[in-house]
Amino acid sequence: MLSKARCGEMEAYDILQVVEHCEQSAVLATVIHVEGHAYRKQGAMMLLLLDGSLYGSISPGCLEADLSGYVPLVEASQKPQMIEYDMRPADDFGWGETIGCGGFIRILLEPVTGELLVHLLTAKAAMDRGEVVQLTRLFMEGYSNTQYMLCEIDKAAAASVADHNSLSNAYVYTFKPKPRVIVFGANQDAIPLAGLAVSSGFRVVVADWRDSYCTEERFPGAETVVAFPGELVEKLRLSSDDYVVVMSHQFDKDAEFVRGAMKLRLRYLGIMGSRSRSERLLDGMERPEWVHYPVGLHIGSEGPVENAISIVAELISIRRGVRANVEWSSSVMSGDIQGCRPW
């Protein structure tokens, strides 16, 4: 059973989850070319069902209704269609620019049947196994005839592979597993962090040694692992692709987990607490560039929700490879992160 239609930005994995459980006709909309400013970039996907349900988005609301009108046509013809929207400033301001839409966008509409459906389900299964696959579309006879090819690519090489590549007669999309965020510590302030990270497209695992804290009811949408700190590194099978946030607020537990995790190389390790506390946790170990403390971007946040925003903002910055132009002040660097916190 599908849950209620969900608009908003969804990762490719989320779209494929809907495809996997969908029991009605569906059309996949993919942005394959963008010029100028646009709300979503090349590679954005959206699933449109015959009953009018929408999953994902490719605009702030100016294109979805129009695209929905094409669903019966694509379903009836069982052929892909290419739709173009030119919303650059010289055009109608009332439809485009004034509500946040803009640019020139080319969108491929495809019936989710036959060979495409098989490839999408195969890609979903591959991502579940932590694998990276590329789906290539070869366009013939305009866009009405499309050939599909799916191949697995080496995970190490995938880091340097673009998520999408558009040529004159082909479009290549790389399906990568969701990046995993491990939250060590299932206290109350971890709840908004886990929820926001899930909503931002991360696969979230909450780990704690207290089974009454680490439950699916408290952390919907996240996985939970119950184990003591010394067991977690092996149990979680931490890798260089993982993001880790340490926030149990118990010094000995945090220290044990951090020292175990730092024997590996992670994508990101953020430690909640002051600089002096974090350095005591490291106990003289050299600090690699992927270890961050105080955790999160300095946005003057207060309380669990705002702190979660600052942390997830930093995770997104690392994920996208964009350096945030925000630095900690010397007073914050020497004191508690973003105000007082219980340890």
mmCIF file of C-alpha atoms in Angstrom:
data_model
loop_
_atom_site.group_PDB
_atom_site.id
_atom_site.type_symbol
_atom_site.label_atom_id
_atom_site.label_comp_id
_atom_site.label_asym_id
_atom_site.label_seq_id
_atom_site.Cartn_x
_atom_site.Cartn_y
_atom_site.Cartn_z
ATOM 1 C CA MET A 1 0.000 0.000 0.000
ATOM 2 C CA LEU A 2 1.220 3.487 -0.861
ATOM 3 C CA SER A 3 1.090 6.215 1.706
ATOM 4 C CA LYS A 4 -0.628 9.502 0.982
ATOM 5 C CA ALA A 5 0.809 11.355 -2.016
ATOM 6 C CA ARG A 6 3.875 13.274 -1.045
ATOM 7 C CA CYS A 7 4.977 16.368 -2.921
ATOM 8 C CA GLY A 8 8.323 17.983 -2.249
ATOM 9 C CA GLU A 9 11.872 17.032 -3.037
ATOM 10 C CA MET A 10 12.442 13.287 -2.976
ATOM 11 C CA GLU A 11 15.605 11.369 -3.665
ATOM 12 C CA ALA A 12 15.717 8.931 -6.565
ATOM 13 C CA TYR A 13 15.633 6.107 -4.031
ATOM 14 C CA ASP A 14 12.353 7.403 -2.586
ATOM 15 C CA ILE A 15 10.835 7.565 -6.061
ATOM 16 C CA LEU A 16 11.875 3.968 -6.744
ATOM 17 C CA GLN A 17 10.346 2.877 -3.447
ATOM 18 C CA VAL A 18 7.016 4.233 -4.656
ATOM 19 C CA VAL A 19 7.477 2.494 -8.024
ATOM 20 C CA GLU A 20 8.188 -0.773 -6.222
ATOM 21 C CA HIS A 21 4.866 -0.696 -4.376
ATOM 22 C CA CYS A 22 2.716 1.069 -6.958
ATOM 23 C CA GLU A 23 -0.346 -0.846 -8.165
ATOM 24 C CA GLN A 24 -1.569 1.630 -10.778
ATOM 25 C CA SER A 25 -0.287 3.214 -13.956
ATOM 26 C CA ALA A 26 2.502 5.724 -13.439
ATOM 27 C CA VAL A 27 4.579 8.160 -15.463
ATOM 28 C CA LEU A 28 8.134 9.096 -14.529
ATOM 29 C CA ALA A 29 9.078 12.738 -15.120
ATOM 30 C CA THR A 30 12.815 13.455 -15.290
ATOM 31 C CA VAL A 31 14.480 16.823 -15.805
ATOM 32 C CA ILE A 32 17.121 16.086 -18.431
ATOM 33 C CA HIS A 33 18.157 19.616 -19.408
ATOM 34 C CA VAL A 34 18.157 23.010 -17.698
ATOM 35 C CA GLU A 35 19.256 26.443 -18.869
ATOM 36 C CA GLY A 36 19.370 29.439 -16.578
ATOM 37 C CA HIS A 37 17.853 29.572 -13.120
ATOM 38 C CA ALA A 38 15.509 26.726 -12.216
ATOM 39 C CA TYR A 39 14.023 25.461 -8.960
ATOM 40 C CA ARG A 40 15.329 21.909 -9.514
ATOM 41 C CA LYS A 41 18.370 20.943 -11.504
ATOM 42 C CA GLN A 42 19.051 18.296 -14.115
ATOM 43 C CA GLY A 43 18.340 14.825 -12.773
ATOM 44 C CA ALA A 44 15.354 15.770 -10.592
ATOM 45 C CA MET A 45 12.583 13.179 -10.750
ATOM 46 C CA MET A 46 8.891 13.048 -10.053
ATOM 47 C CA LEU A 47 6.332 10.252 -10.259
ATOM 48 C CA LEU A 48 2.817 11.026 -11.513
ATOM 49 C CA LEU A 49 0.066 8.453 -11.035
ATOM 50 C CA LEU A 50 -3.050 8.064 -13.136
ATOM 51 C CA ASP A 51 -5.280 8.969 -10.178
ATOM 52 C CA GLY A 52 -3.582 12.370 -9.873
ATOM 53 C CA SER A 53 -1.229 11.499 -7.011
ATOM 54 C CA LEU A 54 2.207 13.118 -7.158
ATOM 55 C CA TYR A 55 5.446 11.944 -5.571
ATOM 56 C CA GLY A 56 8.320 14.385 -5.565
ATOM 57 C CA SER A 57 8.483 17.712 -7.363
ATOM 58 C CA ILE A 58 10.388 19.459 -10.106
ATOM 59 C CA SER A 59 9.148 23.000 -9.467
ATOM 60 C CA PRO A 60 7.646 25.039 -6.618
ATOM 61 C CA GLY A 61 4.204 24.330 -8.047
ATOM 62 C CA CYS A 62 4.114 25.980 -11.459
ATOM 63 C CA LEU A 63 4.607 22.835 -13.580
ATOM 64 C CA GLU A 64 3.042 19.939 -11.710
ATOM 65 C CA ALA A 65 -0.583 20.587 -12.672
ATOM 66 C CA ASP A 66 0.308 20.960 -16.335
ATOM 67 C CA LEU A 67 2.446 17.809 -16.295
ATOM 68 C CA SER A 68 -0.398 15.849 -14.714
ATOM 69 C CA GLY A 69 -2.443 16.560 -17.826
ATOM 70 C CA TYR A 70 0.019 14.561 -19.919
ATOM 71 C CA VAL A 71 -0.299 11.396 -17.827
ATOM 72 C CA PRO A 72 -3.369 9.973 -19.654
ATOM 73 C CA LEU A 73 -1.737 10.748 -23.021
ATOM 74 C CA VAL A 74 1.531 9.006 -22.140
ATOM 75 C CA GLU A 75 -0.375 6.101 -20.636
ATOM 76 C CA ALA A 76 -2.534 5.715 -23.750
ATOM 77 C CA SER A 77 0.362 5.895 -26.215
ATOM 78 C CA GLN A 78 2.819 3.944 -24.054
ATOM 79 C CA LYS A 79 5.542 6.113 -25.561
ATOM 80 C CA PRO A 80 7.866 8.657 -23.931
ATOM 81 C CA GLN A 81 7.230 12.340 -24.549
ATOM 82 C CA MET A 82 9.529 15.332 -24.191
ATOM 83 C CA ILE A 83 8.003 18.486 -22.731
ATOM 84 C CA GLU A 84 9.742 21.864 -22.706
ATOM 85 C CA TYR A 85 9.008 24.875 -20.512
ATOM 86 C CA ASP A 86 10.629 28.225 -21.217
ATOM 87 C CA MET A 87 10.208 30.403 -18.131
ATOM 88 C CA ARG A 88 13.088 32.785 -18.666
ATOM 89 C CA PRO A 89 12.419 36.440 -17.752
ATOM 90 C CA ALA A 90 11.391 37.510 -21.249
ATOM 91 C CA ASP A 91 8.340 35.271 -20.991
ATOM 92 C CA ASP A 92 5.137 35.494 -18.996
ATOM 93 C CA PHE A 93 6.033 36.751 -15.530
ATOM 94 C CA GLY A 94 2.641 35.768 -14.172
ATOM 95 C CA TRP A 95 3.312 32.054 -14.652
ATOM 96 C CA GLY A 96 7.009 31.694 -14.114
ATOM 97 C CA GLU A 97 9.311 34.123 -12.397
ATOM 98 C CA THR A 98 6.846 35.634 -9.941
ATOM 99 C CA ILE A 99 6.259 32.316 -8.159
ATOM 100 C CA GLY A 100 9.853 31.167 -8.114
ATOM 101 C CA CYS A 101 9.993 29.326 -11.426
ATOM 102 C CA GLY A 102 12.490 30.247 -14.073
ATOM 103 C CA GLY A 103 14.868 29.005 -16.726
ATOM 104 C CA PHE A 104 14.409 26.663 -19.640
ATOM 105 C CA ILE A 105 13.540 23.093 -18.608
ATOM 106 C CA ARG A 106 13.278 19.956 -20.715
ATOM 107 C CA ILE A 107 11.369 17.116 -19.053
ATOM 108 C CA LEU A 108 11.179 13.516 -20.208
ATOM 109 C CA LEU A 109 7.877 11.751 -19.490
ATOM 110 C CA GLU A 110 8.008 7.943 -19.591
ATOM 111 C CA PRO A 111 5.390 5.274 -18.918
ATOM 112 C CA VAL A 112 6.686 3.116 -16.075
ATOM 113 C CA THR A 113 6.153 -0.222 -17.773
ATOM 114 C CA GLY A 114 8.086 -2.960 -19.523
ATOM 115 C CA GLU A 115 11.841 -2.580 -19.805
ATOM 116 C CA LEU A 116 11.987 0.705 -17.886
ATOM 117 C CA LEU A 117 10.059 -0.767 -14.957
ATOM 118 C CA VAL A 118 12.390 -3.774 -14.813
ATOM 119 C CA HIS A 119 15.451 -1.523 -14.835
ATOM 120 C CA LEU A 120 14.061 0.775 -12.135
ATOM 121 C CA LEU A 121 13.288 -2.155 -9.835
ATOM 122 C CA THR A 122 16.733 -3.610 -10.516
ATOM 123 C CA ALA A 123 18.305 -0.254 -9.650
ATOM 124 C CA LYS A 124 16.314 -0.127 -6.402
ATOM 125 C CA ALA A 125 17.510 -3.614 -5.429
ATOM 126 C CA ALA A 126 21.099 -2.644 -6.267
ATOM 127 C CA MET A 127 20.924 0.440 -4.051
ATOM 128 C CA ASP A 128 19.521 -1.699 -1.240
ATOM 129 C CA ARG A 129 22.728 -3.740 -1.512
ATOM 130 C CA GLY A 130 24.838 -0.596 -1.443
ATOM 131 C CA GLU A 131 25.707 -0.804 -5.146
ATOM 132 C CA VAL A 132 25.895 1.948 -7.763
ATOM 133 C CA VAL A 133 24.263 1.517 -11.175
ATOM 134 C CA GLN A 134 23.906 3.648 -14.290
ATOM 135 C CA LEU A 135 20.792 3.776 -16.429
ATOM 136 C CA THR A 136 21.419 4.938 -19.998
ATOM 137 C CA ARG A 137 18.594 6.050 -22.255
ATOM 138 C CA LEU A 138 19.285 6.075 -25.996
ATOM 139 C CA PHE A 139 16.784 8.228 -27.890
ATOM 140 C CA MET A 140 15.725 7.267 -31.412
ATOM 141 C CA GLU A 141 12.999 8.628 -33.671
ATOM 142 C CA GLY A 142 13.008 11.789 -31.636
ATOM 143 C CA TYR A 143 12.064 10.721 -28.143
ATOM 144 C CA SER A 144 9.231 8.344 -28.967
ATOM 145 C CA ASN A 145 11.527 5.320 -29.136
ATOM 146 C CA THR A 146 13.936 4.791 -26.258
ATOM 147 C CA GLN A 147 16.380 1.981 -25.595
ATOM 148 C CA TYR A 148 17.537 1.337 -22.048
ATOM 149 C CA MET A 149 20.793 -0.067 -20.712
ATOM 150 C CA LEU A 150 21.574 -0.680 -17.035
ATOM 151 C CA CYS A 151 25.067 -1.426 -15.777
ATOM 152 C CA GLU A 152 26.810 -1.604 -12.411
ATOM 153 C CA ILE A 153 29.804 0.635 -11.804
ATOM 154 C CA ASP A 154 32.556 0.311 -9.226
ATOM 155 C CA LYS A 155 31.614 2.043 -5.986
ATOM 156 C CA ALA A 156 35.074 3.571 -5.557
ATOM 157 C CA ALA A 157 34.950 5.031 -9.050
ATOM 158 C CA ALA A 158 31.388 6.256 -8.536
ATOM 159 C CA ALA A 159 32.589 9.111 -6.327
ATOM 160 C CA SER A 160 34.001 10.853 -9.398
ATOM 161 C CA VAL A 161 31.068 10.010 -11.666
ATOM 162 C CA ALA A 162 28.454 12.688 -12.310
ATOM 163 C CA ASP A 163 24.941 11.804 -11.173
ATOM 164 C CA HIS A 164 23.636 12.572 -14.646
ATOM 165 C CA ASN A 165 24.914 13.350 -18.124
ATOM 166 C CA SER A 166 22.831 14.566 -21.031
ATOM 167 C CA LEU A 167 23.975 14.161 -24.645
ATOM 168 C CA SER A 168 22.153 14.988 -27.872
ATOM 169 C CA ASN A 169 20.737 11.473 -28.229
ATOM 170 C CA ALA A 170 21.311 9.942 -24.816
ATOM 171 C CA TYR A 171 20.763 10.562 -21.126
ATOM 172 C CA VAL A 172 22.728 8.808 -18.383
ATOM 173 C CA TYR A 173 21.603 8.760 -14.751
ATOM 174 C CA THR A 174 23.651 7.281 -11.910
ATOM 175 C CA PHE A 175 21.678 5.699 -9.078
ATOM 176 C CA LYS A 176 23.671 5.865 -5.854
ATOM 177 C CA PRO A 177 22.628 4.511 -2.441
ATOM 178 C CA LYS A 178 21.426 7.067 0.062
ATOM 179 C CA PRO A 179 24.307 8.343 2.193
ATOM 180 C CA ARG A 180 24.081 6.899 5.692
ATOM 181 C CA VAL A 181 24.014 9.026 8.840
ATOM 182 C CA ILE A 182 24.657 7.288 12.156
ATOM 183 C CA VAL A 183 23.409 9.181 15.200
ATOM 184 C CA PHE A 184 25.097 7.841 18.331
ATOM 185 C CA GLY A 185 22.856 8.704 21.256
ATOM 186 C CA ALA A 186 19.076 8.367 21.303
ATOM 187 C CA ASN A 187 18.286 11.198 23.676
ATOM 188 C CA GLN A 188 15.404 13.595 23.159
ATOM 189 C CA ASP A 189 17.506 16.028 21.127
ATOM 190 C CA ALA A 190 18.333 13.277 18.623
ATOM 191 C CA ILE A 191 14.676 13.028 17.562
ATOM 192 C CA PRO A 192 14.536 16.254 15.479
ATOM 193 C CA LEU A 193 18.014 15.541 14.088
ATOM 194 C CA ALA A 194 17.037 12.079 12.871
ATOM 195 C CA GLY A 195 13.759 13.348 11.423
ATOM 196 C CA LEU A 196 15.358 16.253 9.575
ATOM 197 C CA ALA A 197 18.156 14.048 8.222
ATOM 198 C CA VAL A 198 15.586 11.554 6.907
ATOM 199 C CA SER A 199 13.647 14.387 5.248
ATOM 200 C CA SER A 200 16.896 15.646 3.687
ATOM 201 C CA GLY A 201 17.503 12.390 1.855
ATOM 202 C CA PHE A 202 19.810 10.550 4.224
ATOM 203 C CA ARG A 203 19.460 6.979 5.390
ATOM 204 C CA VAL A 204 19.488 7.397 9.169
ATOM 205 C CA VAL A 205 20.563 4.866 11.786
ATOM 206 C CA VAL A 206 20.120 5.745 15.461
ATOM 207 C CA ALA A 207 22.428 3.753 17.748
ATOM 208 C CA ASP A 208 22.320 3.554 21.523
ATOM 209 C CA TRP A 209 22.979 1.037 24.293
ATOM 210 C CA ARG A 210 19.566 1.709 25.901
ATOM 211 C CA ASP A 211 16.816 -0.269 24.201
ATOM 212 C CA SER A 212 14.052 1.817 25.795
ATOM 213 C CA TYR A 213 15.457 4.934 24.088
ATOM 214 C CA CYS A 214 16.320 3.400 20.742
ATOM 215 C CA THR A 215 12.889 2.541 19.336
ATOM 216 C CA GLU A 216 11.081 2.885 16.013
ATOM 217 C CA GLU A 217 8.275 4.760 17.767
ATOM 218 C CA ARG A 218 10.660 7.525 18.841
ATOM 219 C CA PHE A 219 12.528 7.577 15.533
ATOM 220 C CA PRO A 220 10.068 6.948 12.687
ATOM 221 C CA GLY A 221 11.744 6.606 9.320
ATOM 222 C CA ALA A 222 15.097 5.714 10.863
ATOM 223 C CA GLU A 223 16.722 2.375 11.548
ATOM 224 C CA THR A 224 17.703 1.567 15.121
ATOM 225 C CA VAL A 225 20.618 -0.443 16.499
ATOM 226 C CA VAL A 226 21.007 -1.327 20.173
ATOM 227 C CA ALA A 227 24.563 -2.106 21.285
ATOM 228 C CA PHE A 228 27.274 -0.803 23.574
ATOM 229 C CA PRO A 229 29.790 1.652 22.086
ATOM 230 C CA GLY A 230 32.592 -0.890 21.818
ATOM 231 C CA GLU A 231 30.394 -3.171 19.717
ATOM 232 C CA LEU A 232 28.907 -0.574 17.398
ATOM 233 C CA VAL A 233 31.820 0.017 15.023
ATOM 234 C CA GLU A 234 31.796 -3.611 13.940
ATOM 235 C CA LYS A 235 28.025 -4.012 14.163
ATOM 236 C CA LEU A 236 27.394 -0.945 11.993
ATOM 237 C CA ARG A 237 30.191 -1.839 9.557
ATOM 238 C CA LEU A 238 31.253 1.770 9.340
ATOM 239 C CA SER A 239 32.809 2.821 6.046
ATOM 240 C CA SER A 240 34.345 5.823 4.317
ATOM 241 C CA ASP A 241 30.892 6.744 2.968
ATOM 242 C CA ASP A 242 29.314 7.177 6.409
ATOM 243 C CA TYR A 243 28.416 10.344 8.303
ATOM 244 C CA VAL A 244 28.475 10.009 12.100
ATOM 245 C CA VAL A 245 27.142 12.385 14.756
ATOM 246 C CA VAL A 246 28.160 11.664 18.357
ATOM 247 C CA MET A 247 25.665 13.015 20.901
ATOM 248 C CA SER A 248 24.985 10.592 23.751
ATOM 249 C CA HIS A 249 26.007 13.315 26.263
ATOM 250 C CA GLN A 250 27.793 10.673 28.356
ATOM 251 C CA PHE A 251 31.519 11.307 28.201
ATOM 252 C CA ASP A 252 32.775 7.756 28.690
ATOM 253 C CA LYS A 253 30.325 6.326 26.139
ATOM 254 C CA ASP A 254 31.105 9.053 23.596
ATOM 255 C CA ALA A 255 34.845 8.568 24.107
ATOM 256 C CA GLU A 256 34.685 4.811 23.604
ATOM 257 C CA PHE A 257 32.677 5.148 20.404
ATOM 258 C CA VAL A 258 34.785 8.001 18.991
ATOM 259 C CA ARG A 259 38.063 6.181 19.587
ATOM 260 C CA GLY A 260 36.722 3.088 17.860
ATOM 261 C CA ALA A 261 35.311 5.050 14.922
ATOM 262 C CA MET A 262 38.544 6.976 14.396
ATOM 263 C CA LYS A 263 40.423 3.771 13.674
ATOM 264 C CA LEU A 264 38.624 3.957 10.326
ATOM 265 C CA ARG A 265 38.250 6.740 7.794
ATOM 266 C CA LEU A 266 34.733 8.167 7.661
ATOM 267 C CA ARG A 267 33.168 10.761 5.385
ATOM 268 C CA TYR A 268 32.255 12.848 8.412
ATOM 269 C CA LEU A 269 32.441 12.582 12.194
ATOM 270 C CA GLY A 270 30.776 15.371 14.153
ATOM 271 C CA ILE A 271 31.066 15.589 17.926
ATOM 272 C CA MET A 272 28.497 17.534 19.916
ATOM 273 C CA GLY A 273 29.936 19.601 22.735
ATOM 274 C CA SER A 274 32.582 22.210 23.348
ATOM 275 C CA ARG A 275 36.020 22.173 21.753
ATOM 276 C CA SER A 276 37.692 21.335 25.075
ATOM 277 C CA ARG A 277 35.338 18.407 25.700
ATOM 278 C CA SER A 278 35.845 17.075 22.182
ATOM 279 C CA GLU A 279 39.624 17.254 22.518
ATOM 280 C CA ARG A 280 39.428 15.331 25.780
ATOM 281 C CA LEU A 281 37.389 12.694 23.921
ATOM 282 C CA LEU A 282 40.168 12.355 21.343
ATOM 283 C CA ASP A 283 42.696 11.904 24.175
ATOM 284 C CA GLY A 284 45.683 13.106 22.182
ATOM 285 C CA MET A 285 44.758 11.443 18.877
ATOM 286 C CA GLU A 286 45.497 13.470 15.764
ATOM 287 C CA ARG A 287 42.385 15.141 14.375
ATOM 288 C CA PRO A 288 41.733 14.195 10.715
ATOM 289 C CA GLU A 289 40.088 16.729 8.406
ATOM 290 C CA TRP A 290 36.849 14.731 8.447
ATOM 291 C CA VAL A 291 36.395 15.136 12.220
ATOM 292 C CA HIS A 292 34.310 18.206 13.057
ATOM 293 C CA TYR A 293 33.737 19.881 16.402
ATOM 294 C CA PRO A 294 31.823 21.761 17.555
ATOM 295 C CA VAL A 295 29.308 19.966 15.355
ATOM 296 C CA GLY A 296 27.095 21.903 12.951
ATOM 297 C CA LEU A 297 27.278 25.274 11.240
ATOM 298 C CA HIS A 298 27.375 28.326 13.487
ATOM 299 C CA ILE A 299 23.987 29.920 12.886
ATOM 300 C CA GLY A 300 23.300 31.031 16.438
ATOM 301 C CA SER A 301 20.971 28.093 17.001
ATOM 302 C CA GLU A 302 19.289 27.343 20.311
ATOM 303 C CA GLY A 303 17.415 24.225 21.344
ATOM 304 C CA PRO A 304 17.145 20.772 19.759
ATOM 305 C CA VAL A 305 15.310 21.766 16.570
ATOM 306 C CA GLU A 306 17.588 24.655 15.624
ATOM 307 C CA ASN A 307 20.648 22.603 16.557
ATOM 308 C CA ALA A 308 19.382 19.827 14.282
ATOM 309 C CA ILE A 309 19.079 22.349 11.449
ATOM 310 C CA SER A 310 22.678 23.498 11.922
ATOM 311 C CA ILE A 311 23.955 19.902 11.974
ATOM 312 C CA VAL A 312 22.003 18.755 8.921
ATOM 313 C CA ALA A 313 23.099 21.911 7.093
ATOM 314 C CA GLU A 314 26.698 20.866 7.706
ATOM 315 C CA LEU A 315 25.972 17.317 6.524
ATOM 316 C CA ILE A 316 24.443 18.675 3.318
ATOM 317 C CA SER A 317 27.423 20.992 2.829
ATOM 318 C CA ILE A 318 29.828 18.042 3.096
ATOM 319 C CA ARG A 319 27.640 15.887 0.867
ATOM 320 C CA ARG A 320 27.399 18.503 -1.878
ATOM 321 C CA GLY A 321 31.056 19.455 -1.629
ATOM 322 C CA VAL A 322 30.192 23.074 -0.891
ATOM 323 C CA ARG A 323 32.146 24.983 1.719
ATOM 324 C CA ALA A 324 29.774 26.935 3.936
ATOM 325 C CA ASN A 325 30.851 30.536 4.520
ATOM 326 C CA VAL A 326 30.211 30.289 8.235
ATOM 327 C CA GLU A 327 32.888 30.139 10.897
ATOM 328 C CA TRP A 328 32.739 29.692 14.630
ATOM 329 C CA SER A 329 33.642 32.722 16.684
ATOM 330 C CA SER A 330 36.491 32.382 19.168
ATOM 331 C CA SER A 331 34.105 32.640 22.115
ATOM 332 C CA VAL A 332 31.996 29.770 20.824
ATOM 333 C CA MET A 333 35.054 27.714 19.882
ATOM 334 C CA SER A 334 36.262 27.827 23.468
ATOM 335 C CA GLY A 335 32.903 27.237 25.094
ATOM 336 C CA ASP A 336 29.766 25.182 24.694
ATOM 337 C CA ILE A 337 28.339 24.654 21.232
ATOM 338 C CA GLN A 338 25.415 26.962 20.604
ATOM 339 C CA GLY A 339 24.584 27.453 24.257
ATOM 340 C CA CYS A 340 24.435 25.187 27.274
ATOM 341 C CA ARG A 341 23.869 21.465 26.879
ATOM 342 C CA PRO A 342 23.584 18.638 29.391
ATOM 343 C CA TRP A 343 26.469 16.183 29.326
#
